[in-house]
Short mmCIF file of C-alpha atoms and ligand atoms in Angstrom, two decimals:
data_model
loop_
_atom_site.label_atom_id
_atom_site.label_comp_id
_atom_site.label_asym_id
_atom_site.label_seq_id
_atom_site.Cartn_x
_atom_site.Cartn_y
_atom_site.Cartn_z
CA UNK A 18 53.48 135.29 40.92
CA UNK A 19 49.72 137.22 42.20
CA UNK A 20 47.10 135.11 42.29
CA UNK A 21 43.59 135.37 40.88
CA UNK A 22 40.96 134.96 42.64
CA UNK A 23 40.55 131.53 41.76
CA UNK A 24 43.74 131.23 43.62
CA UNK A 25 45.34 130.34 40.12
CA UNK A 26 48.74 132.12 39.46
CA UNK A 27 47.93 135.32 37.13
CA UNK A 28 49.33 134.86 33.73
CA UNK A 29 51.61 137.41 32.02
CA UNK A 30 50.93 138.45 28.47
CA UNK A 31 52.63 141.23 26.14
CA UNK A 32 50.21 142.38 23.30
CA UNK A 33 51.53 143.97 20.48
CA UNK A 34 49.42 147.54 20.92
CA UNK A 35 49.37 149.34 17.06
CA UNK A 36 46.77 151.55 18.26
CA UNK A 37 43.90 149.65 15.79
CA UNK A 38 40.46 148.52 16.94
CA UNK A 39 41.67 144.56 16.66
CA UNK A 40 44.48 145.46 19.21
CA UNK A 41 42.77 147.19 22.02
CA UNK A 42 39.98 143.99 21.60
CA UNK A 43 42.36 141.35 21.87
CA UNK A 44 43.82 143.15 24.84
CA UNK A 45 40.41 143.67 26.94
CA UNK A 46 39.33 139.68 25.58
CA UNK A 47 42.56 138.49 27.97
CA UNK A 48 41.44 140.86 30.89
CA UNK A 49 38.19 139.78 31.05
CA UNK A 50 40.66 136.36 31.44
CA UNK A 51 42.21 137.68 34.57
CA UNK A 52 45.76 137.59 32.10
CA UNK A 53 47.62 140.78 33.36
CA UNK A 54 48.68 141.91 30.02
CA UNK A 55 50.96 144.80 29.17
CA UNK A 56 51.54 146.46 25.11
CA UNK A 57 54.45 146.72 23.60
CA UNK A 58 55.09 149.09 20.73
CA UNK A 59 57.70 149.12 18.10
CA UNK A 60 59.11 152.23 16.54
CA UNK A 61 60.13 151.44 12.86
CA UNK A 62 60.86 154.69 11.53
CA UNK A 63 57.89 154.45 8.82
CA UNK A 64 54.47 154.53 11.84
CA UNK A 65 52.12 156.67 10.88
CA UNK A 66 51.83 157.32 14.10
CA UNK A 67 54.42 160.00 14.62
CA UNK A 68 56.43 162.06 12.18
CA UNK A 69 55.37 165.02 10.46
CA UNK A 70 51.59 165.53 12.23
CA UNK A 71 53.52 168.38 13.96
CA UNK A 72 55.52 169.85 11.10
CA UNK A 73 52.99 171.46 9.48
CA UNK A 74 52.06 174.73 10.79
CA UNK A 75 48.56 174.37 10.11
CA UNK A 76 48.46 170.86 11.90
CA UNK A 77 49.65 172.52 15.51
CA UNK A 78 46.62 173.42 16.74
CA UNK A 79 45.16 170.05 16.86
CA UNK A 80 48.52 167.96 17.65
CA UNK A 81 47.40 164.50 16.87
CA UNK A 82 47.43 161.71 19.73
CA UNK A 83 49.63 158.79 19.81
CA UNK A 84 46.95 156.44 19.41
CA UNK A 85 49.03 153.22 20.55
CA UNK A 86 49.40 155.59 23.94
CA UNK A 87 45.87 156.53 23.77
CA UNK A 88 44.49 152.61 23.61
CA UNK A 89 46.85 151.72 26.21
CA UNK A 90 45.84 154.67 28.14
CA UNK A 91 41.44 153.32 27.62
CA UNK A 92 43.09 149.63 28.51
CA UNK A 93 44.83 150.29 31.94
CA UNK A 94 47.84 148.81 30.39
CA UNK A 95 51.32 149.57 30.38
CA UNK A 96 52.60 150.46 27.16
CA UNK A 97 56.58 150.34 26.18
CA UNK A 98 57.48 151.52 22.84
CA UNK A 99 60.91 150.31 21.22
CA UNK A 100 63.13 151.50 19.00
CA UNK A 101 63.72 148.64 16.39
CA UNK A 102 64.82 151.21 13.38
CA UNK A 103 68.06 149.86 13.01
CA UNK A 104 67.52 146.22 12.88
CA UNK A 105 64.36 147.07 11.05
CA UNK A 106 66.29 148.15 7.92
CA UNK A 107 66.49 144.36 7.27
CA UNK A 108 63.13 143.97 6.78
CA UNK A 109 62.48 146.58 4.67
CA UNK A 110 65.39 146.14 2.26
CA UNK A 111 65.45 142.33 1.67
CA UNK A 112 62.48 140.96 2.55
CA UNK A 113 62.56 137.30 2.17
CA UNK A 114 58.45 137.35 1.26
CA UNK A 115 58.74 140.17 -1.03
CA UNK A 116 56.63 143.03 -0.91
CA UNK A 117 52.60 143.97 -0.64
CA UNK A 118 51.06 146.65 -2.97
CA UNK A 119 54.11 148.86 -2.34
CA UNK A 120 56.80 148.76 -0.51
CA UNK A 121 55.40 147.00 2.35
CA UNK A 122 56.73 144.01 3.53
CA UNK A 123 53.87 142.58 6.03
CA UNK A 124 54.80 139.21 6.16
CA UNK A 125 58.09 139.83 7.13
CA UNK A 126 57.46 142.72 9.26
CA UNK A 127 55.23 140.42 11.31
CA UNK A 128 57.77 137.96 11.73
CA UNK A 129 60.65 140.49 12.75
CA UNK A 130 58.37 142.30 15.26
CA UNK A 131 56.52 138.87 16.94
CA UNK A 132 60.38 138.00 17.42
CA UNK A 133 61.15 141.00 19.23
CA UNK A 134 58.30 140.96 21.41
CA UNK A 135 59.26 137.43 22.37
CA UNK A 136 62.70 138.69 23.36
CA UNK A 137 61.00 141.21 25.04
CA UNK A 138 58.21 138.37 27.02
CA UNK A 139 61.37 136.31 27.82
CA UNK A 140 63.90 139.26 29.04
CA UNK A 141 60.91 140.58 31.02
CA UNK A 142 59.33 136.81 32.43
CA UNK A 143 56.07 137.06 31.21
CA UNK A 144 54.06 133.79 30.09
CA UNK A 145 53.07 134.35 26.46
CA UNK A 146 51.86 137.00 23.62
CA UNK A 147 48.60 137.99 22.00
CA UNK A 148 48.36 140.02 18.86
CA UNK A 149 45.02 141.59 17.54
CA UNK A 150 45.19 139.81 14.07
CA UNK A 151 42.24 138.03 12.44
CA UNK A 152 41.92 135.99 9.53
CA UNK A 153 41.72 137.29 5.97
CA UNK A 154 41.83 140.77 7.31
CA UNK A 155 44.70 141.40 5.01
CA UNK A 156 46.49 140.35 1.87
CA UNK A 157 49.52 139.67 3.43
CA UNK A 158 50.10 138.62 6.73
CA UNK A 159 46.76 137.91 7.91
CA UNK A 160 45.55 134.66 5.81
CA UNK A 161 45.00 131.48 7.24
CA UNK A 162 48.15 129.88 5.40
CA UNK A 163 50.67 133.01 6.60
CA UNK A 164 49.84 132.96 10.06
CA UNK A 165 51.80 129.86 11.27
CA UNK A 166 54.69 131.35 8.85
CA UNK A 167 54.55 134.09 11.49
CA UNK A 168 54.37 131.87 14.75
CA UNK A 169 57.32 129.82 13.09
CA UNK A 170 59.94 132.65 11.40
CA UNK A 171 59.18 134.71 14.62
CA UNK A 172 60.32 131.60 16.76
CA UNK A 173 57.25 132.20 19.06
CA UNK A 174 55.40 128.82 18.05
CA UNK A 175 52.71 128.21 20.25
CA UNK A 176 53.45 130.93 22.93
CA UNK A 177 51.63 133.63 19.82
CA UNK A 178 47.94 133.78 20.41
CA UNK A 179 45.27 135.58 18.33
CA UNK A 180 42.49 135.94 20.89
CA UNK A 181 40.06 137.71 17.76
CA UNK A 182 40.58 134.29 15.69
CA UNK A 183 42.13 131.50 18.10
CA UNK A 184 39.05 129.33 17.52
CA UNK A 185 39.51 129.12 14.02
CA UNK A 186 43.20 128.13 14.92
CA UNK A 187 45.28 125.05 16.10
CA UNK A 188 45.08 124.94 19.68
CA UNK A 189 48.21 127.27 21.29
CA UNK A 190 50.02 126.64 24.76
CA UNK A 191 48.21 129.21 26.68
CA UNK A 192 45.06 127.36 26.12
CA UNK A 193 46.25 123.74 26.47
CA UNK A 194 47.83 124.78 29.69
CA UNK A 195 44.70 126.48 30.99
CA UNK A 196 46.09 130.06 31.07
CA UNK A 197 43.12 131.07 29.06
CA UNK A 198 39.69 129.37 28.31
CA UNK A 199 40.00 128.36 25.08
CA UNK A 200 35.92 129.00 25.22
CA UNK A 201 35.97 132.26 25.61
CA UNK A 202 38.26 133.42 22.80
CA UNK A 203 36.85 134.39 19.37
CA UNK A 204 36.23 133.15 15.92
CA UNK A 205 36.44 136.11 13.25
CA UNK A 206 37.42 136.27 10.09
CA UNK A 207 37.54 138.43 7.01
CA UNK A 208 37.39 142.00 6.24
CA UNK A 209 34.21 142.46 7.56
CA UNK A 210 34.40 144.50 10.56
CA UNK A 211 31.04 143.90 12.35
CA UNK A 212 32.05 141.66 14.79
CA UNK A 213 34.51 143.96 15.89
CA UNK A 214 32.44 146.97 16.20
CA UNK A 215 29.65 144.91 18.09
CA UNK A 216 32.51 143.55 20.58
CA UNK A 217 34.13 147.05 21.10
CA UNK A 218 30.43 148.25 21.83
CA UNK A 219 29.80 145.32 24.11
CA UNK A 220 32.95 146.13 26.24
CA UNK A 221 32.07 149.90 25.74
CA UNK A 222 34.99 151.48 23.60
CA UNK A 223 33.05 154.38 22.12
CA UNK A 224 35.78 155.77 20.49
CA UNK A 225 38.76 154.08 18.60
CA UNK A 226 41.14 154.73 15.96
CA UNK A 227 40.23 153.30 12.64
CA UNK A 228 42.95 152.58 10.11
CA UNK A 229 42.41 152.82 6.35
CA UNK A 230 45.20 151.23 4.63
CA UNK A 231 48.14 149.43 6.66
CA UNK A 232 49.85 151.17 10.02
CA UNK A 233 52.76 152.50 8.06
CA UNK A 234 53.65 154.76 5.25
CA UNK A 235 55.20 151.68 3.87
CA UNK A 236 51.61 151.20 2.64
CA UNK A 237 51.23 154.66 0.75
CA UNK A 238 51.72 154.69 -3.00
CA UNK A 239 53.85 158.35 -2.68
CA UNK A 240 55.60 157.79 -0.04
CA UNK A 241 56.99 154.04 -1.58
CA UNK A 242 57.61 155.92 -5.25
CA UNK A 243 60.07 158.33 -3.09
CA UNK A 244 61.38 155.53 -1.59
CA UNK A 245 61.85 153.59 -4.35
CA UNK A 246 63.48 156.79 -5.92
CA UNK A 247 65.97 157.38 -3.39
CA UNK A 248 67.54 153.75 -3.66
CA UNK A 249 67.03 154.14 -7.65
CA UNK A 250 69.44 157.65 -6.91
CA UNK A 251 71.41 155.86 -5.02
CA UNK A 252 72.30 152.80 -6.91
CA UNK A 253 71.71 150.59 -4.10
CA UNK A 254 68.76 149.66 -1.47
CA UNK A 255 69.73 151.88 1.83
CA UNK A 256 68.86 154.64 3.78
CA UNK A 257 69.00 156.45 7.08
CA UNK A 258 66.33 157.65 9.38
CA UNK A 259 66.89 161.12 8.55
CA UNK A 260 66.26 159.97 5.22
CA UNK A 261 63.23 158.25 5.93
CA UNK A 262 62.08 161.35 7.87
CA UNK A 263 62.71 163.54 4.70
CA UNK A 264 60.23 161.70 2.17
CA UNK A 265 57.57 162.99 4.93
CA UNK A 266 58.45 166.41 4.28
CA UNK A 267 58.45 168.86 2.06
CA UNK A 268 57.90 169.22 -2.13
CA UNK A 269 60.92 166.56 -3.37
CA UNK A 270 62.15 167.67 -6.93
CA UNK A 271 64.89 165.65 -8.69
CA UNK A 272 66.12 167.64 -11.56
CA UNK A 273 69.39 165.41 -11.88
CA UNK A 274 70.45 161.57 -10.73
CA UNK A 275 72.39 162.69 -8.27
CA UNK A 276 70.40 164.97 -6.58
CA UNK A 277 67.40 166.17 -5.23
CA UNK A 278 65.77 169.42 -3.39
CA UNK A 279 63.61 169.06 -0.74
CA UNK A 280 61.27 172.29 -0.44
CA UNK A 281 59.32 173.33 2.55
CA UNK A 282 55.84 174.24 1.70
CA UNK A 283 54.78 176.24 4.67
CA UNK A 284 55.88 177.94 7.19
CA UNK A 285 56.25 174.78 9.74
CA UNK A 286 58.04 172.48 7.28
CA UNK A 287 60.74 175.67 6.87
CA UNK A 288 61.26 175.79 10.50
CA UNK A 289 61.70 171.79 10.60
CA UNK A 290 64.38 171.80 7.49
CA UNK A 291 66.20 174.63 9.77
CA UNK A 292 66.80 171.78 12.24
CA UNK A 293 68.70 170.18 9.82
CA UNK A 294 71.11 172.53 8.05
CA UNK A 295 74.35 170.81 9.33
CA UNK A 296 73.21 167.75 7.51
CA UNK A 297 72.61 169.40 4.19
CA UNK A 298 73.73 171.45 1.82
CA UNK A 299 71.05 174.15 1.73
CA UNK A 300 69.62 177.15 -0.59
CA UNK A 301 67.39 180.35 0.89
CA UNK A 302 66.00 183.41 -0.72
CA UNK A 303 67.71 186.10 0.47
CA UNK A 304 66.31 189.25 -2.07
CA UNK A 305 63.13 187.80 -1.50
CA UNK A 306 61.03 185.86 0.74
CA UNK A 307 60.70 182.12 0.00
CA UNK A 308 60.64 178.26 1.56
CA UNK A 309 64.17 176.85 2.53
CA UNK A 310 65.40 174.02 0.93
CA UNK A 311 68.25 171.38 1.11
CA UNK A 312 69.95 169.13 -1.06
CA UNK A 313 70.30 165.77 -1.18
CA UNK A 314 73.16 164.43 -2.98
CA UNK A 315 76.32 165.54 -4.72
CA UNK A 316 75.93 169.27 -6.65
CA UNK A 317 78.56 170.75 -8.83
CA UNK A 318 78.55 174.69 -9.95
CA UNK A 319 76.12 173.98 -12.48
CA UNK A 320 74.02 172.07 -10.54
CA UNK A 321 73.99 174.63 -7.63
CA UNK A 322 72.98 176.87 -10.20
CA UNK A 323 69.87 175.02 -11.25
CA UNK A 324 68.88 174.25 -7.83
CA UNK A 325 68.93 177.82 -6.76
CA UNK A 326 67.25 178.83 -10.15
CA UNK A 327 64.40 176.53 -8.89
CA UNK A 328 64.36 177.40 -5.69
CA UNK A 329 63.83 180.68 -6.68
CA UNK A 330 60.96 179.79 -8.54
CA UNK A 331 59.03 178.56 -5.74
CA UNK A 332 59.87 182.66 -4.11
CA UNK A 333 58.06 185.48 -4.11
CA UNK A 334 60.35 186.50 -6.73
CA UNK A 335 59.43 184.21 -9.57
CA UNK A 336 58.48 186.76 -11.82
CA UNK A 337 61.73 188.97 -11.03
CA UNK A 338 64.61 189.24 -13.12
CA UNK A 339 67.06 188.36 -10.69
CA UNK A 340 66.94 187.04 -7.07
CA UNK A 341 69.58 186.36 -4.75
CA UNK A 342 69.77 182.88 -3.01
CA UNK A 343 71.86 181.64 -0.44
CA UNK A 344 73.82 178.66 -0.72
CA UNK A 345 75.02 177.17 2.94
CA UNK A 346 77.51 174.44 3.13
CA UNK A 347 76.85 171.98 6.27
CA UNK A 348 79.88 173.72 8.11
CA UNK A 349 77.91 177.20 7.79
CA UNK A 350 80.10 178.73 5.20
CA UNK A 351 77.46 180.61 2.82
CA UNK A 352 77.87 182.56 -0.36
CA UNK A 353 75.12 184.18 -2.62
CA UNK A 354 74.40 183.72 -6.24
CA UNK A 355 71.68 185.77 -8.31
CA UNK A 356 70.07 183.64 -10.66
CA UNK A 357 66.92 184.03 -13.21
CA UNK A 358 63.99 181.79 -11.50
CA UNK A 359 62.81 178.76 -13.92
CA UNK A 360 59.36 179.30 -15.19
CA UNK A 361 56.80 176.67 -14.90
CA UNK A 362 57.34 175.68 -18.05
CA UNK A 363 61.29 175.00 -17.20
CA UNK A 364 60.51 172.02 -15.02
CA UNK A 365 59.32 168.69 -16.48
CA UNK A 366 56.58 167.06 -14.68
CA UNK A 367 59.07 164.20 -13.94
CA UNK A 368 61.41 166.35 -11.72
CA UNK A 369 58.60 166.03 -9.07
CA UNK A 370 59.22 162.49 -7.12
CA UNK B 625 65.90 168.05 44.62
CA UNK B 626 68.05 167.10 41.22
CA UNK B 627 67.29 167.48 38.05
CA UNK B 628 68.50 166.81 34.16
CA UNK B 629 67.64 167.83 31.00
CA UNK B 630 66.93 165.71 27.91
CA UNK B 631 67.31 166.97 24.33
CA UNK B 632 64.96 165.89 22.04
CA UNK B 633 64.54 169.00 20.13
CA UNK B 634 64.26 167.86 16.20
CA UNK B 635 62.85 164.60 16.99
CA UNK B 636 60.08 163.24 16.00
CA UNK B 637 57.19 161.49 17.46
CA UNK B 638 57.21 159.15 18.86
CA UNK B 639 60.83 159.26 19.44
CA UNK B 640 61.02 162.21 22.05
CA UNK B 641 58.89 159.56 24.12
CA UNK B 642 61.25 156.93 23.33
CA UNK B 643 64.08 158.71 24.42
CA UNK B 644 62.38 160.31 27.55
CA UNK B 645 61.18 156.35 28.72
CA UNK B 646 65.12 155.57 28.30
CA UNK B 647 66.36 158.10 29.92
CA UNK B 648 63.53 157.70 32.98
CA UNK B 649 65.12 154.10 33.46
CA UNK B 650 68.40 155.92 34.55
CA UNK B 651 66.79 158.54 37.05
CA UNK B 652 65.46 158.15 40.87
CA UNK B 653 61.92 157.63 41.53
CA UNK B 654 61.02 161.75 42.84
CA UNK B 655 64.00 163.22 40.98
CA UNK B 656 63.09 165.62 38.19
CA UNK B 657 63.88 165.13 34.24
CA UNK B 658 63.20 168.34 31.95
CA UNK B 659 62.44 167.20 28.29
CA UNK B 660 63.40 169.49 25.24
CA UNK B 661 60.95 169.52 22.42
CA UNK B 662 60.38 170.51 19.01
CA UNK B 663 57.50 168.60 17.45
CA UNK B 664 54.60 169.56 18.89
CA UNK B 665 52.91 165.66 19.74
CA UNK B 666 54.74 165.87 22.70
CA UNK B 667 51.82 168.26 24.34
CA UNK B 668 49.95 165.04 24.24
CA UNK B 669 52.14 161.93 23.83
CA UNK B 670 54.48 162.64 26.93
CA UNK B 671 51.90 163.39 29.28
CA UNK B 672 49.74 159.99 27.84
CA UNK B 673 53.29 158.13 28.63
CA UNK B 674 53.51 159.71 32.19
CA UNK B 675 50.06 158.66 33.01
CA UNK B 676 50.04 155.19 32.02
CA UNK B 677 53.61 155.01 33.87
CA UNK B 678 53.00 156.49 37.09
CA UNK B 679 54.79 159.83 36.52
CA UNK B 680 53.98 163.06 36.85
CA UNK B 681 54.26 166.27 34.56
CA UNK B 682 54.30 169.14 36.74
CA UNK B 683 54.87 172.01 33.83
CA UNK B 684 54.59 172.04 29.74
CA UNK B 685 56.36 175.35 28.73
CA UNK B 686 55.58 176.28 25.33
CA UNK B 687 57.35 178.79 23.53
CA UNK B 688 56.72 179.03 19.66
CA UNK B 689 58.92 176.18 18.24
CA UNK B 690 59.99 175.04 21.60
CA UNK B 691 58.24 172.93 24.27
CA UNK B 692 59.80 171.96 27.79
CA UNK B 693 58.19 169.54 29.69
CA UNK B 694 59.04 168.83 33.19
CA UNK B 695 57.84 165.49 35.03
CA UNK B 696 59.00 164.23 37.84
CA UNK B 697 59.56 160.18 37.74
CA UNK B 698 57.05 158.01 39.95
CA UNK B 699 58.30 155.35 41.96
CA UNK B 700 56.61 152.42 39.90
CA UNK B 701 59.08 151.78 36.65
S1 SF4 C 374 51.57 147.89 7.19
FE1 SF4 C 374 53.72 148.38 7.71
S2 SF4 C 374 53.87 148.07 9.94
FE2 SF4 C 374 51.97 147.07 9.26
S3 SF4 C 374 52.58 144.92 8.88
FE3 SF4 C 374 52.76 145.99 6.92
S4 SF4 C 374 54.89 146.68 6.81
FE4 SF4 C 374 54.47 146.15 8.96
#
């Protein structure tokens, strides 16, 4: 194990690294420590970090960062991002303490991905783990009375220290053991973010990434309606990650149950749904120009007939008589139908998801 | 000097990063791994990931809904 100066063996911690303010704090509190600490990331399938920022056309020219990579980057840590949508599906569909505001599952979400970073710490022989949350920052998972819930479901116990908060917290095993001065870690609380500003200005972080709701679309009153929609549709609680993808992109109409279109708006989202043709059934203008769009779900003649007729609504030909739309099976086989394009009036409000 | 390709065209962020860490486990320290892209993040999220991991990008080829990114992998994993 490298030693410190002090000649004491250099403790090992893994942070979880969102990419917030509280994170990158926590992180620098345990360097100024001597605690080598790396970040670990987990990829859910719902971070607001990715998806869709690069869809849009409009959005390439300023490609947004990875802020998790960017903090890391500012921290001289290492950073190692994990795929944990599969097992993350349990979370997210029975969650054993129910849901936030929408169809965000914090407390549970905590839990699952403290576990997985102690995996992680244990497969990897590091000492202990930090995470950048603070007391009564959120509803959820940050009160006083659901923290230990998260030490405990998450199996970490005592090895889970909150640097920003630990001296408002029962004493944890990297402290008793003398890993970290106990001293030297932090007492906030509440939403008030002062004390974090005046710390990232002590240690010089001029510029950080500052979260408005939760770090997922979980969080986002849309996005959970379209959710909640698509398991409604369904008639039970599942999905895919191309699924998840989809509620990102696109206009989503749902003139029947058992299906729904999913329109591109510009020019990027069009190229995007392209990718995913052999997935979906899928309708184009082909008399005139207009946004692809697939299906999701079962459609009959009838129904095809109504998708294309709205599809060719959102056309340049909307006023026309007639316009010609392609209808491509996932195998590639594609035949043409001319329909009259609904008028605005034709679709109910409640089509729109 | 080898050198293998990853697709990660029709990914999304951060997966192409995900998938180009994985595959980086499985290749020699100086070999080269060429990275297919689609979603645009990658201009800044792979070369982020190379820097904090002690690899280096030696060309981002950008055609219009295409990227390529070539690094070669550093020694430190
Ligand atoms: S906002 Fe999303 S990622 Fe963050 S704790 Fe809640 S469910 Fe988990």
């Amino acid at each position: 194990m490298p030693k410190t100066s002090s000649d004491k063996p250099q403790r090992k911690a893994v942070a979880l690294v969102s990419g917030g303010l509280d994170s990158m704090l926590a992180v620098r509190v345990l360097q100024e420590q001597g605690v080598h600490v790396e970040g670990i990331n987990f990829f859910t399938g719902f971070c607001v970090e990715g998806h869709t920022h690069a869809i849009r056309k409009k959005d390439r020219d300023k490609p947004k960062r990875n802020n998790a990579l960017w903090c890391a980057e500012q921290l001289g840590i290492k950073l190692h991002i994990i795929d944990v949508s599969e097992d993350y599906k349990g979370v997210v569909l029975n969650p054993k303490h129910g849901y936030g505001a929408n169809l965000n599952p914090c407390l549970d979400c905590k839990g699952f991905m403290v576990h997985e970073a102690l995996e992680w710490m244990k497969k990897h022989d590091f000492d202990f783990l930090i995470t950048g949350e603070v007391i009564g920052q959120r509803p959820m998972s940050q009160r006083k009375d659901t923290m230990p819930v998260i030490s405990k479901e998450s199996g970490a116990g005592d090895l889970l220290l909150r640097p920003l908060c630990a001296k408002l917290l029962p004493e944890t095993k990297p402290e008793r053991e003398g890993w970290v001065d106990r001293e030297q870690l932090l007492d906030f609380s509440g939403r008030n973010r002062k004390p974090q500003m005046a710390l990232a200005e002590k240690f010089g972080f001029k510029e950080y990434a500052q979260p408005a709701g939760g770090c997922c679309f979980l969080t986002d009153a849309n996005y959970s309606s379209k959710l909640a929609d698509l398991w409604k549709a369904r008639g039970e609680k599942t999905y895919e990650i191309d699924d998840i993808v989809m509620l990102k992109v696109g206009r989503h109409l749902r003139p029947r149950p058992h299906f729904k279109l999913i329109i591109a708006r510009e020019e990027g989202e069009t190229n995007f749904l392209r990718g995913y043709r052999r997935n979906y059934l899928s309708l184009n203008t082909i008399s005139h120009s207009g946004p692809i769009s697939l299906i999701d779900g079962e459609a009959d003649e009838d129904d095809l007939e109504l998708a294309a007729r709205l599809v060719a609504r959102f056309s340049s030909g909307r006023t026309s008589e007639l316009v010609t739309v392609e209808v491509r099976q996932k195998n590639g086989e594609s035949k043409n139908i001319e329909v009259k394009p609904l008028t605005a009036e034709d679709i109910p409000q409640e089509w729109y998801v | 000097m080898s050198e293998t390709t990853l697709d990660a065209r029709n990914l999304l962020c951060p997966l192409p990063v995900i998938r180009t860490q994985d595959r980086v486990e499985k290749v020699e320290p100086g070999e080269c791994l060429l990275i297919q892209c689609t979603d645009h993040g990658v201009i800044n999220d792979i070369p982020a990931w190379c820097r904090i991991n002690g690899h280096e990008v030696l060309s981002i080829d950008e055609q219009d809904y295409e990227i390529v990114i070539k690094i070669r992998v550093g020694k430190t994993r």
